[in-house]
Structures are given as C-alpha cells and as structure tokens.
Short mmCIF file of C-alpha atoms and ligand atoms in Angstrom, two decimals:
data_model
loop_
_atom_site.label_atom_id
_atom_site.label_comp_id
_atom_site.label_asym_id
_atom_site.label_seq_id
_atom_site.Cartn_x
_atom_site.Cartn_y
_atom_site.Cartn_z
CA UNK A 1 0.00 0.00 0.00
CA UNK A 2 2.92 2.61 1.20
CA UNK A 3 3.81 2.69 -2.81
CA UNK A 4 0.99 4.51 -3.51
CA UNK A 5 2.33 7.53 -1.43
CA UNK A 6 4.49 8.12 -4.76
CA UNK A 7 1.59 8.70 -7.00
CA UNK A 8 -0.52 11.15 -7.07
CA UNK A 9 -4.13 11.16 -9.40
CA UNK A 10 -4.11 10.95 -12.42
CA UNK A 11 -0.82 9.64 -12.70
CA UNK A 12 -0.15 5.58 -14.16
CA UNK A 13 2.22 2.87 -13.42
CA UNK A 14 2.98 -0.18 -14.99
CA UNK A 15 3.26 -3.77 -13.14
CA UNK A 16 4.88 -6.83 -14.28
CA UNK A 17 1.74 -9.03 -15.65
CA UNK A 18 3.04 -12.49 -13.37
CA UNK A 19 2.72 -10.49 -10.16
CA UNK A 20 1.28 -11.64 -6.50
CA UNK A 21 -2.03 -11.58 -5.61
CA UNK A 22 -1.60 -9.07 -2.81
CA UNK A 23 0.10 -6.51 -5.34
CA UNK A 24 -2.24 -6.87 -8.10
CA UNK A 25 -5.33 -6.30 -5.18
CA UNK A 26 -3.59 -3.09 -4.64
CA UNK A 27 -2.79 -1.51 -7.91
CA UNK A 28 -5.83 -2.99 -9.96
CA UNK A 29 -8.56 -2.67 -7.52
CA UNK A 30 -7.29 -0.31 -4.49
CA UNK A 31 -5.62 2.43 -6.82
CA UNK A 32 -8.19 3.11 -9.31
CA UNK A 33 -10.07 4.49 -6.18
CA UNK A 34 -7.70 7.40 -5.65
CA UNK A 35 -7.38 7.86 -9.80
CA UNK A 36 -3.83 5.86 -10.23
CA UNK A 37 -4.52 3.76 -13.41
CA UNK A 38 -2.12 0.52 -13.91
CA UNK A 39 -1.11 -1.47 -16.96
CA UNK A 40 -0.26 -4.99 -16.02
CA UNK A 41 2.57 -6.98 -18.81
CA UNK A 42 5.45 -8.63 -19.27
CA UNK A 43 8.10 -6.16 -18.56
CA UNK A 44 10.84 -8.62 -19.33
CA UNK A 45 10.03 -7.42 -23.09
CA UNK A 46 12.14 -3.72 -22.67
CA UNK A 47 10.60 -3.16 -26.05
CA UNK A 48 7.11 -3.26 -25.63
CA UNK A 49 7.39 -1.60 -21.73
CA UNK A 50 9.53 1.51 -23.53
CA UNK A 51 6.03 1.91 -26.14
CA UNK A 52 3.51 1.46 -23.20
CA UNK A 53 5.18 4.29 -20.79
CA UNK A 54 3.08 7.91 -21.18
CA UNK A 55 3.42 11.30 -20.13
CA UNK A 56 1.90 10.62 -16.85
CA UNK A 57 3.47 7.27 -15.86
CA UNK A 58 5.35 7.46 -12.92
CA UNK A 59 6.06 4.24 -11.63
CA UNK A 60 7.19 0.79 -13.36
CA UNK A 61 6.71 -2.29 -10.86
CA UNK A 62 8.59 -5.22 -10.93
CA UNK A 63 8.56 -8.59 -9.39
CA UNK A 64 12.11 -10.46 -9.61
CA UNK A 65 11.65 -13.21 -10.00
CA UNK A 66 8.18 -12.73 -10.59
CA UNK A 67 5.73 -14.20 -7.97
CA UNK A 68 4.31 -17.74 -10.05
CA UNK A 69 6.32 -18.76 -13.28
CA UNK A 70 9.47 -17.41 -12.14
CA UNK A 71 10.19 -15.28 -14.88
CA UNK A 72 13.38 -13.05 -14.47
CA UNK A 73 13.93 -9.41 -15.29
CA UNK A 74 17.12 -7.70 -16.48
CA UNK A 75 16.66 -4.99 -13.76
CA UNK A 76 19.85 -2.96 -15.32
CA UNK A 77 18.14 -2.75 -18.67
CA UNK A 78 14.43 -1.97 -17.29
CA UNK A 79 16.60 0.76 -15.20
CA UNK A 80 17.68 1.95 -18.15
CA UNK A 81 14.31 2.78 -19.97
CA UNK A 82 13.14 3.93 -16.23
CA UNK A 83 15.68 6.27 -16.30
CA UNK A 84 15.56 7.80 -19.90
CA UNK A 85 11.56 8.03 -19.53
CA UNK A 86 12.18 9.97 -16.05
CA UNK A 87 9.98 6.99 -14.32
CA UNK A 88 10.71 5.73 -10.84
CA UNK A 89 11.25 1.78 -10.96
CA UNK A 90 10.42 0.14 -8.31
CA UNK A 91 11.48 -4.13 -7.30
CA UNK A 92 9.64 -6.24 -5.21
CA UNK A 93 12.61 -8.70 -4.12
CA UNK A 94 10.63 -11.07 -1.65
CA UNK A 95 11.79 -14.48 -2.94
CA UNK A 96 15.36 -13.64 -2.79
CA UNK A 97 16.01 -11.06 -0.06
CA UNK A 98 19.25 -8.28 -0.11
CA UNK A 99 21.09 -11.72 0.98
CA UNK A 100 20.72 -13.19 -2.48
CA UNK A 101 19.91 -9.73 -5.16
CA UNK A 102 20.33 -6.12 -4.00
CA UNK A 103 18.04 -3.88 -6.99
CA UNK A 104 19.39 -0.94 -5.49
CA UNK A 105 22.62 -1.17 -6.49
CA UNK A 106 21.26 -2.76 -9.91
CA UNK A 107 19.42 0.62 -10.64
CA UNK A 108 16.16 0.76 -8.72
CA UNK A 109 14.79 3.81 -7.22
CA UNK A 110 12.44 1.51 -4.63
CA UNK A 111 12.79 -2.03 -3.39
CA UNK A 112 9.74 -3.92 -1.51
CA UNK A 113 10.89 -7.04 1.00
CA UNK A 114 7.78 -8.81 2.16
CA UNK A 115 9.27 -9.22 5.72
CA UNK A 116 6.11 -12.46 5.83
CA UNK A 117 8.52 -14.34 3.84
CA UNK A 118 12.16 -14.82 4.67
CA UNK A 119 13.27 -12.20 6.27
CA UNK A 120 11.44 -13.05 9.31
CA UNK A 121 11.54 -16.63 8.15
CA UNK A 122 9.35 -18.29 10.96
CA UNK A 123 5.84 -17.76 9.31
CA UNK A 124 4.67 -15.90 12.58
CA UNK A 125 4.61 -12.23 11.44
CA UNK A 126 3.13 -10.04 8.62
CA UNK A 127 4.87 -7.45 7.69
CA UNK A 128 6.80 -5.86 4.72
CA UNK A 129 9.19 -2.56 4.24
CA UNK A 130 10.07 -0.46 1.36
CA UNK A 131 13.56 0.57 1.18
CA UNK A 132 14.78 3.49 -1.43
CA UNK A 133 18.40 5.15 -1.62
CA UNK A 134 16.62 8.63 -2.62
CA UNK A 135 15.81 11.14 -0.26
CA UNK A 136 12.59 12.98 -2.24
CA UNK A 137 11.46 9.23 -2.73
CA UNK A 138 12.23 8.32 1.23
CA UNK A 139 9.92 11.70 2.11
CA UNK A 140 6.68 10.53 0.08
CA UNK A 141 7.03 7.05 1.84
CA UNK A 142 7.92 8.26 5.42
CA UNK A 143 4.63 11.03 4.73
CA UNK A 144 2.64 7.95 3.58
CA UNK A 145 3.60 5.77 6.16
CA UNK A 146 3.09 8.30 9.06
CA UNK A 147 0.06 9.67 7.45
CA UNK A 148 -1.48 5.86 6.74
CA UNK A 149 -0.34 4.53 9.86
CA UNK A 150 1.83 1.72 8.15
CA UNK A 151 4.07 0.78 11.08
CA UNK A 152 4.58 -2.84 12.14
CA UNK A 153 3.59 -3.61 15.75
CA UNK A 154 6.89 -4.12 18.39
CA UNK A 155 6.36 -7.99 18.90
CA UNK A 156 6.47 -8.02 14.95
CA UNK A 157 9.78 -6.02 15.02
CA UNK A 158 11.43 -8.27 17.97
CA UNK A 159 10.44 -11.64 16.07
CA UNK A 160 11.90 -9.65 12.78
CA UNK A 161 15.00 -8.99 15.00
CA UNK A 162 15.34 -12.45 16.09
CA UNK A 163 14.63 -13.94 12.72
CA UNK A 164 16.64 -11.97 10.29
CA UNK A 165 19.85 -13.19 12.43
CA UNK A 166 19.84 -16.28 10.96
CA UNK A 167 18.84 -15.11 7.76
CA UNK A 168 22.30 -16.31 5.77
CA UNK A 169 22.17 -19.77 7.17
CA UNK A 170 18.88 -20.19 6.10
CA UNK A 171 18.78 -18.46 2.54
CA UNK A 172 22.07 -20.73 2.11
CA UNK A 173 20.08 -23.71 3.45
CA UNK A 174 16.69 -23.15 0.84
CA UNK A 175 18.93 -22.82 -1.91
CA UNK A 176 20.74 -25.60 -1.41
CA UNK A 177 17.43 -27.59 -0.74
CA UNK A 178 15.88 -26.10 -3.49
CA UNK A 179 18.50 -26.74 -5.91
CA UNK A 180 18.51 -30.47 -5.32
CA UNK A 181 14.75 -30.99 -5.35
CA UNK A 182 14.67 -28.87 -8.48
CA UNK A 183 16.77 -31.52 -10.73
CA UNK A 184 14.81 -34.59 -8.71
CA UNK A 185 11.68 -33.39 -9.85
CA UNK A 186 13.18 -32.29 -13.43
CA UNK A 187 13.82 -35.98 -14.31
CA UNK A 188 11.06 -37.27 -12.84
CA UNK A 189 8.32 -39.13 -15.10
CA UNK A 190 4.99 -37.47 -14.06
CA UNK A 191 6.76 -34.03 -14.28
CA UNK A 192 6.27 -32.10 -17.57
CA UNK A 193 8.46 -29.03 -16.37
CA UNK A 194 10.55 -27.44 -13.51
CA UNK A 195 10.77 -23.42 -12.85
CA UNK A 196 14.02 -22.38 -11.45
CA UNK A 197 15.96 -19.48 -12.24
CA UNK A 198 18.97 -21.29 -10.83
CA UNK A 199 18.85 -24.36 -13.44
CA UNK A 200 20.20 -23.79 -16.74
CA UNK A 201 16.72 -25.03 -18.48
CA UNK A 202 15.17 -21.55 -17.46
CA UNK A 203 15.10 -19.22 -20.14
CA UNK A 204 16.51 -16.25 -18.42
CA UNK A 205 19.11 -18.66 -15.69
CA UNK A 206 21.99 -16.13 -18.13
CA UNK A 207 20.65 -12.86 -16.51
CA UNK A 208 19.61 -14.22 -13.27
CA UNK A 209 23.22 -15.75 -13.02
CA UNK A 210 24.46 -12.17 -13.18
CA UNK A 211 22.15 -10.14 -11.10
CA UNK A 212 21.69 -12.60 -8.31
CA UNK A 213 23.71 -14.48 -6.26
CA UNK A 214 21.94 -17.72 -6.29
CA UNK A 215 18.38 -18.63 -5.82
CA UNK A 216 15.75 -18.98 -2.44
CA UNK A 217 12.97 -21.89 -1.77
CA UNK A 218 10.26 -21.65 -4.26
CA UNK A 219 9.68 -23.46 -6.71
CA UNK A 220 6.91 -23.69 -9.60
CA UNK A 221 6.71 -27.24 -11.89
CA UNK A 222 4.07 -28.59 -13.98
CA UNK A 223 2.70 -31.71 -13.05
CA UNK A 224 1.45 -34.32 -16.09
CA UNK A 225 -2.12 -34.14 -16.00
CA UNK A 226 -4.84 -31.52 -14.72
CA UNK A 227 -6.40 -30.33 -11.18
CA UNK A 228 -7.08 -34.55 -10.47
CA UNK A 229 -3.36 -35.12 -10.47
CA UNK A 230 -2.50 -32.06 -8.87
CA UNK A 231 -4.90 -32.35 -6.22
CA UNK A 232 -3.79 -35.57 -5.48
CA UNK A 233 -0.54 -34.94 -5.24
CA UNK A 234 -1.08 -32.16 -2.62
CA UNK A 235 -3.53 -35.30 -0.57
CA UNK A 236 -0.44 -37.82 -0.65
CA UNK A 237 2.00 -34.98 0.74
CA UNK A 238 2.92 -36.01 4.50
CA UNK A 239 6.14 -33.28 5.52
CA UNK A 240 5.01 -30.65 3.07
CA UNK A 241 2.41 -28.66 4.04
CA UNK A 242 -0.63 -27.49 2.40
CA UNK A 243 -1.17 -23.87 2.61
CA UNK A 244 -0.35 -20.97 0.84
CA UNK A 245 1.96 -19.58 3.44
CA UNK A 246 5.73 -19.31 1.69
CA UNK A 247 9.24 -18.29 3.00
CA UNK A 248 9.87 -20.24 6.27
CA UNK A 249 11.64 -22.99 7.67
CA UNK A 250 8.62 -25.69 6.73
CA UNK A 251 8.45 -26.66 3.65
CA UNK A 252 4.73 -25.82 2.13
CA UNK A 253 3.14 -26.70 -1.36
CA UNK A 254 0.12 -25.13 -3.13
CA UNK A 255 -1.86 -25.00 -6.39
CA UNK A 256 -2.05 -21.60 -7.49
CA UNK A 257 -5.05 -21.89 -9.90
CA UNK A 258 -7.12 -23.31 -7.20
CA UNK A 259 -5.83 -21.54 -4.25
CA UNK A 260 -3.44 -18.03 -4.47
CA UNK A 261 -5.07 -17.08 -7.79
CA UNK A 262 -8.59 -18.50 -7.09
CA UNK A 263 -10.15 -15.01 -7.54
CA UNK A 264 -8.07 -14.26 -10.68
CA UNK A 265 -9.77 -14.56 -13.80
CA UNK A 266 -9.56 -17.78 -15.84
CA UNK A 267 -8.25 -16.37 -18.88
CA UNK A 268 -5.69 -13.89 -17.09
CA UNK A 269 -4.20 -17.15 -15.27
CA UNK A 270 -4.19 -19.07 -18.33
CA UNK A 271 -2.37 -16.15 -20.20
CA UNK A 272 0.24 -16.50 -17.75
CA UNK A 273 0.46 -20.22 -18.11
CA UNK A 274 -1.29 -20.58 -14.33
CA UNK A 275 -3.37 -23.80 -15.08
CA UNK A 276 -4.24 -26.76 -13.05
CA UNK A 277 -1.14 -28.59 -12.98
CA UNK A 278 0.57 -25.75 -11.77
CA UNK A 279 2.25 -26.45 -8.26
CA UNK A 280 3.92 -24.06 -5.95
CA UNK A 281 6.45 -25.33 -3.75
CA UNK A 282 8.07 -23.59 -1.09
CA UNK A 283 11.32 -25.62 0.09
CA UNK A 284 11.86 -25.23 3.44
CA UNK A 285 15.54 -25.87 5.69
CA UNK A 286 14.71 -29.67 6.28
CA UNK A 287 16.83 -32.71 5.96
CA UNK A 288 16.78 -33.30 2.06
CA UNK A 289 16.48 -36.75 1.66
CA UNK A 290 12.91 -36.59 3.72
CA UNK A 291 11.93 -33.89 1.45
CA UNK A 292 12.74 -35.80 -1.62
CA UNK A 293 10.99 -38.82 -0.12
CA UNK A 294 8.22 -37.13 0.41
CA UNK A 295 8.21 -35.45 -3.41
CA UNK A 296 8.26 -39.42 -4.31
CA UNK A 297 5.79 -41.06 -3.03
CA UNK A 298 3.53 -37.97 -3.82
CA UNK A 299 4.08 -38.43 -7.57
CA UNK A 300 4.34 -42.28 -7.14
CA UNK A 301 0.86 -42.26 -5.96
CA UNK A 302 -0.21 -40.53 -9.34
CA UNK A 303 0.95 -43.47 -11.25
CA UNK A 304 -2.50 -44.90 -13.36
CA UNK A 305 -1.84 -48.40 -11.52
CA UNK A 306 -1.69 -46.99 -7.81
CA UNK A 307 -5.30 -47.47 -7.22
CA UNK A 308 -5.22 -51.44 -7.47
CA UNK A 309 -1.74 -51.70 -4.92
C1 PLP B 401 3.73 -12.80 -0.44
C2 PLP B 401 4.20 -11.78 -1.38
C3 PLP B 401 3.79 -10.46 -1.22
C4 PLP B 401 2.85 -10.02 -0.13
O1 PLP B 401 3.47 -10.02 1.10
P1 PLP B 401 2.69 -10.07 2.50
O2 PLP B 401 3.72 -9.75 3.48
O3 PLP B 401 2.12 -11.44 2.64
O4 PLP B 401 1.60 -9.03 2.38
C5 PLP B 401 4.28 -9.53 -2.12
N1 PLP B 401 5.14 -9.88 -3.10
C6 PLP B 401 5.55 -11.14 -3.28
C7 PLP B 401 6.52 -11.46 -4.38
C8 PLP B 401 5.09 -12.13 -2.43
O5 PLP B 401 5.49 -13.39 -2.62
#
C-alpha cells in the first residue's frame, strides 16, 4: 500500500503481468479508487514496456523473479528505460532477499521485502518494508507511512530482530534444498516441467546468473495431467504442508489456480500459463532426503496403476 504515497491522481504505473495476488489487489482494484490507473505486462520485453510508458506514468513495478512462473527481469536494462523516460522503478525482491539480489545497487529507485517471507523466516509475522536510496522518494514514503499509519507492531519487530539473524544460514540452506529438489523433480516421469531461475533449463538462468547471487525456496513445476493429479498430489503430501503460506523454515506446497489465484480470472491465469497442474512449492531448511521422499511417493501415488496396490 505505502507505494501509492508516490503517486498522485491521475498519474499511471505499470506492473509486471506475473505479479502476487496481494500486489495486483492493490494496484488494480485499491488504486483506481484514488485515480492511479495501472497497466499490467510482461516487462521482461524492454521493447514493448519503452512503447507502453506515457506522459503521466510514474512508476514501473517489478517482481524479480516474478511471484508464479518465475520469470526473471534484467533490472539494469528496465533501469535503463526507467531512467531515460524519467519513471521511478520500483522491485519487489521477496523471494530472494538483499542476501541473495540487492536492486538498489542494480538501478532501482524503490525495493519492496515482504518481511512475511524470509526475512522473518518463521511464518509468525506479517509485515513488509520499502527501502529506497533517494531522499525525495524516502519523504513521500515516510509522509505515507506516518500519514497511513503503516508501522509494524513491536512484537512483529522483535520476532523480525530475532529472525533476520539467521537469515544467511537459512537463505544458504533453501537454496541448497531447493536446488537439489529442483533436478529430482526435473527428471522425474509425471513431471512435464521445472521453474528455477537457478537451473540452466530456465530461459533467463543467463541474466539471473548475473544479477543474483543464487536462488531462495520456491519453486513452480508442472505436473502431467490436470487439477485430479494435482490435487492428489497435494492429498499424498505427509512433511510438506498445504497452505499458501511461503518463506519459512517448513516446507509448504500449493496450487495456485485453485488456491493463491482463485479469484483471478480464468483467462488472465491461463495467459500466464497458471493452469491446473501448476504447483507451488516452497522448500523449506529440512533434511533433504525426507523432502525428496516425500516429493516421491507424492508423484508415485499418481501413477495410473496406484489405485489397485
Ligand atoms: C507474499 C508476497 C507479497 C505479499 O506479502 P505479504 O507480506 O504477505 O503481504 C508480495 N510480493 C511477493 C513477491 C510475495 O510473494
């Protein structure tokens, strides 16, 4: 919400088109109220974003990587058309944290860290901060956030504290997790496709390799099949959990389509190849191997022939 203290009405922005639900609630229904109009597409084609900026945009909104296919951004380049169009560019860097990609330093005006997610890392807090290295962008935020009454509560900062110590160990722990569970599930049969930005089978691994230092928990794959299998995957699950809760040390799972995205239109999800068979995983800091069991027997059970063992 505090991002909206840097428009004013009448004035646009653009959004990434794969962004999280909570954003898109905010810019597509929220901001129209106060007159801020926002164009949601794929800003990881610099061509098209440089034709759809106006007069009166003043913000371009990225996620990085973006919140359900993973797709990556070349933030230097975006930074680039930000800058020549005189528009503020702004990076929501949840999934990796400063620990793993710092936009700042890669040309941002405004970075977003939902603190929900890692930075706390416990899943036992809400809360999320903008951070900017400008001091006419810091004033609009600090007059939002005093005006709007945006500050976290103290038991929310002291778990923050507490949490964020550890933050290293554990960003070092999901990636390392993640990594492994990315290439089982890559060559597994009932898999049709793995998201990862830190496998060299995604399509933009190149500029991730170079903007980030590695990659966090979550990852997206396509199962074989439709909401059945997918839904019956999430049943057999025993150490994942089922919930759309991401970011902390358990691991979770989800099915976007039916779940995150529920209230998302049907066509807009299947524009951004969100379908059925869609599953979210977020790889938490346990022992591998049970993690990879568990992954498994999950897809073992969707097997035709399971029924009749
Ligand atoms: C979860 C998420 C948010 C929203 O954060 P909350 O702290 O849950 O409000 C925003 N952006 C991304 C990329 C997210 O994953």
């Amino acid at each position: 919400m505090g991002i909206l203290g840097l428009l004013k009405t009448g004035e646009n922005l653009i959004c990434c088109d794969d962004v999280s639900p909570e954003t898109y609630e905010v810019f597509n229904n929220i901001a129209p109220n106060y007159g801020i109009h926002s164009t949601f597409l794929d800003v990881t084609d610099t061509e098209k974003l440089h034709s759809c900026i106006e007069n009166n945009t003043k913000l371009i909104w990225v996620e990085n990587p973006s919140n359900t296919t993973l797709k990556i951004t070349d933030i230097c380049e975006v930074a680039q058309v930000a800058k020549e169009k005189q528009v503020l560019l702004g990076v929501d860097n949840t999934f990796l944290t400063p620990y793993l990609q710092r936009p700042l330093e890669l040309g941002a005006d405004v970075v977003m860290q939902s603190a929900t997610k890692y930075i706390n890392g416990h899943s036992d807090i809400i809360m999320g901060c903008l951070c900017t290295n400008k001091s006419d962008v810091n004033k609009e935020l600090v007059l939002m956030q005093v005006g709007a009454g945006l500050n976290p509560s103290p038991l929310d900062c002291y778990q923050t504290l507490r949490g964020i110590k550890t933050l290293n160990l554990r960003m070092d722990q999901h990636l390392k997790n993640s990594v492994i569970l990315a290439n089982y599930l890559g060559q597994h049969s009932a898999v049709e496709k793995v998201i990862h930005p830190g496998l060299k089978s995604h399509p933009q691994h190149n500029i991730f390799k170079i903007q980030a230092s590695g990659h966090s928990g979550i990852i997206s794959f396509y199962l074989k099949g439709g909401s059945e299998e997918s839904e019956q995957f999430l049943k057999a699950l025993k150490v994942f959990t089922v919930t759309e809760v991401s970011g902390g040390g358990e691991s979770t799972a989800q099915i976007p389509f039916l779940m995150s995205h529920k209230h998302w239109k049907k066509g807009r999800k299947k524009q951004l190849n969100i379908t059925e068979n869609l599953v979210k995983l977020s790889v938490g800091l346990e022992t591998i191997c049970d993690l990879i069991l568990d992954i498994e027997s999950a897809l073992d059970s969707l097997k035709p022939n399971s029924k009749c063992r």
